[in-house]
């Protein structure tokens, strides 16, 4: 098998895993975060799911692209 396909499958699996983790974190913080006021005066569920989780996953995406993805030629 062409090594490009192996790398593409690896990148796709990691991207899918990170996407599923994002959904799991967002749903769990949105539904189980609590109604108490948080640091910025918003409900805690909103702060966790909409203010704190996105920067975390943006950072995780940056780490994934920097260390797991490879620059591959697209020509044969």
Short mmCIF file of C-alpha atoms in Angstrom, two decimals, residues 5-60:
data_model
loop_
_atom_site.label_atom_id
_atom_site.label_comp_id
_atom_site.label_asym_id
_atom_site.label_seq_id
_atom_site.Cartn_x
_atom_site.Cartn_y
_atom_site.Cartn_z
CA UNK A 5 -2.68 6.34 2.11
CA UNK A 6 -1.37 5.02 5.42
CA UNK A 7 -0.59 8.58 6.55
CA UNK A 8 -3.97 9.85 5.29
CA UNK A 9 -5.81 7.13 7.22
CA UNK A 10 -3.82 7.94 10.36
CA UNK A 11 -4.68 11.63 10.05
CA UNK A 12 -8.34 10.83 9.42
CA UNK A 13 -8.54 8.59 12.51
CA UNK A 14 -6.96 11.25 14.72
CA UNK A 15 -9.25 13.94 13.30
CA UNK A 16 -12.31 11.77 13.89
CA UNK A 17 -11.18 10.99 17.44
CA UNK A 18 -10.63 14.67 18.23
CA UNK A 19 -14.03 15.55 16.74
CA UNK A 20 -15.78 12.90 18.84
CA UNK A 21 -13.94 14.15 21.93
CA UNK A 22 -15.08 17.68 21.14
CA UNK A 23 -18.72 16.58 20.92
CA UNK A 24 -18.43 14.56 24.14
CA UNK A 25 -16.85 17.47 26.05
CA UNK A 26 -19.33 19.98 24.68
CA UNK A 27 -22.36 17.83 25.50
CA UNK A 28 -21.11 16.88 28.96
CA UNK A 29 -20.27 20.46 29.93
CA UNK A 30 -23.44 21.87 28.38
CA UNK A 31 -25.75 19.43 30.12
CA UNK A 32 -23.89 18.73 33.36
CA UNK A 33 -22.07 22.03 33.94
CA UNK A 34 -24.50 23.46 36.44
CA UNK A 35 -26.51 26.64 36.65
CA UNK A 36 -24.28 28.49 39.14
CA UNK A 37 -22.57 31.64 37.96
CA UNK A 38 -19.03 31.22 36.76
CA UNK A 39 -15.96 33.44 36.53
CA UNK A 40 -17.38 35.87 33.95
CA UNK A 41 -20.92 35.99 35.36
CA UNK A 42 -22.40 33.53 32.88
CA UNK A 43 -23.87 30.18 33.90
CA UNK A 44 -21.13 27.66 34.46
CA UNK A 45 -22.38 25.33 31.68
CA UNK A 46 -22.07 28.18 29.17
CA UNK A 47 -18.59 29.17 30.29
CA UNK A 48 -17.27 25.61 30.08
CA UNK A 49 -18.94 24.65 26.81
CA UNK A 50 -18.62 27.95 24.92
CA UNK A 51 -15.71 29.88 26.46
CA UNK A 52 -13.20 27.39 27.88
CA UNK A 53 -13.57 24.26 25.73
CA UNK A 54 -13.06 25.91 22.29
CA UNK A 55 -9.59 27.32 23.09
CA UNK A 56 -8.60 23.94 24.53
CA UNK A 57 -9.62 22.12 21.37
CA UNK A 58 -8.07 24.76 19.12
CA UNK A 59 -4.82 24.11 20.98
CA UNK A 60 -5.29 20.34 20.62
#
